[in-house]
Amino acid sequence: MEVKHDESRQEFYVELEGHRAHVSYKIHDEGLDIRHTIVPEAIGGKGIASALVQAAYDYGRCKGLKAIATCSYAVVWLQRHPEYQGEVSSDYIGKGSCVL
């Protein structure tokens, strides 16, 4: 699985089995904020969401940005990866939510 980055669209994505999964982010307040994570059901359960979120936060680390999560998946991911020292965005509205 190859994770690609489209910096102009502020997203990381994977194309697999004719489907496209992606993570969208915004850079603000000296952080990289993952706003939403989309993985089509047909390619779910393969670790794609985790790979996309990690790629985004690793990119942010290289740029000296803190990890911020608005997307509920990214919030859970950061809880599982405390080494990223992430924080929940003030825009986060709860489990199962994202900003589209």
mmCIF file of C-alpha atoms in Angstrom:
data_model
loop_
_atom_site.group_PDB
_atom_site.id
_atom_site.type_symbol
_atom_site.label_atom_id
_atom_site.label_comp_id
_atom_site.label_asym_id
_atom_site.label_seq_id
_atom_site.Cartn_x
_atom_site.Cartn_y
_atom_site.Cartn_z
ATOM 1 C CA MET A 1 0.000 0.000 0.000
ATOM 2 C CA GLU A 2 1.469 3.329 -1.070
ATOM 3 C CA VAL A 3 0.359 6.443 0.812
ATOM 4 C CA LYS A 4 0.521 9.529 -1.403
ATOM 5 C CA HIS A 5 0.402 13.200 -0.433
ATOM 6 C CA ASP A 6 -1.381 15.957 -2.340
ATOM 7 C CA GLU A 7 -0.098 19.033 -0.558
ATOM 8 C CA SER A 8 -2.187 21.429 -2.657
ATOM 9 C CA ARG A 9 -5.390 19.657 -1.519
ATOM 10 C CA GLN A 10 -4.035 19.080 2.001
ATOM 11 C CA GLU A 11 -4.683 15.363 1.964
ATOM 12 C CA PHE A 12 -2.987 12.007 2.134
ATOM 13 C CA TYR A 13 -4.547 9.211 0.121
ATOM 14 C CA VAL A 14 -4.359 5.585 -0.934
ATOM 15 C CA GLU A 15 -5.823 4.076 -4.091
ATOM 16 C CA LEU A 16 -6.565 0.382 -3.673
ATOM 17 C CA GLU A 17 -8.750 -2.066 -5.573
ATOM 18 C CA GLY A 18 -10.389 0.760 -7.517
ATOM 19 C CA HIS A 19 -11.248 2.750 -4.372
ATOM 20 C CA ARG A 20 -9.736 5.886 -2.883
ATOM 21 C CA ALA A 21 -9.274 6.453 0.854
ATOM 22 C CA HIS A 22 -8.057 9.761 2.234
ATOM 23 C CA VAL A 23 -7.284 11.933 5.228
ATOM 24 C CA SER A 24 -7.826 15.688 4.938
ATOM 25 C CA TYR A 25 -5.960 18.128 7.126
ATOM 26 C CA LYS A 26 -5.589 21.841 7.798
ATOM 27 C CA ILE A 27 -2.543 23.591 9.156
ATOM 28 C CA HIS A 28 -3.344 26.200 11.799
ATOM 29 C CA ASP A 29 -2.211 27.327 15.238
ATOM 30 C CA GLU A 30 1.224 25.751 14.629
ATOM 31 C CA GLY A 31 -0.423 22.349 14.224
ATOM 32 C CA LEU A 32 -1.592 19.849 11.649
ATOM 33 C CA ASP A 33 -5.278 19.163 12.277
ATOM 34 C CA ILE A 34 -6.791 16.029 10.739
ATOM 35 C CA ARG A 35 -10.310 17.097 9.843
ATOM 36 C CA HIS A 36 -11.679 13.855 8.399
ATOM 37 C CA THR A 37 -10.741 10.323 7.461
ATOM 38 C CA ILE A 38 -12.604 8.459 4.735
ATOM 39 C CA VAL A 39 -12.033 4.764 3.930
ATOM 40 C CA PRO A 40 -14.624 3.118 1.676
ATOM 41 C CA GLU A 41 -16.193 0.042 3.254
ATOM 42 C CA ALA A 42 -14.989 -2.132 0.364
ATOM 43 C CA ILE A 43 -11.358 -1.642 1.443
ATOM 44 C CA GLY A 44 -11.895 -1.241 5.178
ATOM 45 C CA GLY A 45 -10.196 -3.367 7.812
ATOM 46 C CA LYS A 46 -6.776 -3.278 6.152
ATOM 47 C CA GLY A 47 -5.135 -0.652 8.371
ATOM 48 C CA ILE A 48 -5.518 2.057 5.742
ATOM 49 C CA ALA A 49 -6.963 4.705 8.068
ATOM 50 C CA SER A 50 -4.132 4.192 10.547
ATOM 51 C CA ALA A 51 -1.494 4.412 7.803
ATOM 52 C CA LEU A 52 -3.026 7.625 6.466
ATOM 53 C CA VAL A 53 -3.236 9.286 9.880
ATOM 54 C CA GLN A 54 0.319 8.293 10.726
ATOM 55 C CA ALA A 55 1.603 9.612 7.394
ATOM 56 C CA ALA A 56 -0.114 12.949 8.016
ATOM 57 C CA TYR A 57 1.193 13.320 11.553
ATOM 58 C CA ASP A 58 4.694 12.224 10.512
ATOM 59 C CA TYR A 59 4.613 14.919 7.830
ATOM 60 C CA GLY A 60 3.526 17.425 10.466
ATOM 61 C CA ARG A 61 6.358 16.373 12.782
ATOM 62 C CA CYS A 62 8.875 16.966 9.994
ATOM 63 C CA LYS A 63 7.445 20.480 9.611
ATOM 64 C CA GLY A 64 7.592 21.140 13.366
ATOM 65 C CA LEU A 65 3.790 21.069 13.732
ATOM 66 C CA LYS A 66 1.889 19.611 16.671
ATOM 67 C CA ALA A 67 -0.658 16.837 16.064
ATOM 68 C CA ILE A 68 -4.266 18.038 16.366
ATOM 69 C CA ALA A 69 -7.405 15.948 15.801
ATOM 70 C CA THR A 70 -10.897 17.084 14.833
ATOM 71 C CA CYS A 71 -11.824 13.781 13.191
ATOM 72 C CA SER A 72 -13.010 11.215 15.723
ATOM 73 C CA TYR A 73 -10.813 8.507 14.192
ATOM 74 C CA ALA A 74 -7.742 10.741 14.592
ATOM 75 C CA VAL A 75 -8.720 11.456 18.224
ATOM 76 C CA VAL A 76 -8.723 7.718 18.987
ATOM 77 C CA TRP A 77 -5.508 7.221 17.007
ATOM 78 C CA LEU A 78 -3.754 9.874 19.098
ATOM 79 C CA GLN A 79 -4.976 8.220 22.297
ATOM 80 C CA ARG A 80 -3.364 4.989 21.086
ATOM 81 C CA HIS A 81 -0.127 6.802 20.151
ATOM 82 C CA PRO A 82 0.785 9.111 23.045
ATOM 83 C CA GLU A 83 4.290 9.494 21.633
ATOM 84 C CA TYR A 84 2.784 12.003 19.152
ATOM 85 C CA GLN A 85 1.730 14.241 22.060
ATOM 86 C CA GLY A 86 -1.410 15.191 20.182
ATOM 87 C CA GLU A 87 -4.364 17.235 21.264
ATOM 88 C CA VAL A 88 -8.049 17.300 20.495
ATOM 89 C CA SER A 89 -9.255 20.283 18.471
ATOM 90 C CA SER A 90 -11.799 22.686 19.915
ATOM 91 C CA ASP A 91 -13.853 21.827 16.774
ATOM 92 C CA TYR A 92 -14.200 18.163 17.824
ATOM 93 C CA ILE A 93 -17.859 17.385 18.520
ATOM 94 C CA GLY A 94 -17.723 13.754 19.631
ATOM 95 C CA LYS A 95 -17.529 10.109 18.671
ATOM 96 C CA GLY A 96 -18.222 9.386 15.000
ATOM 97 C CA SER A 97 -17.742 12.993 13.923
ATOM 98 C CA CYS A 98 -15.576 14.716 11.348
ATOM 99 C CA VAL A 99 -15.529 18.113 9.690
ATOM 100 C CA LEU A 100 -16.321 17.942 5.991
#
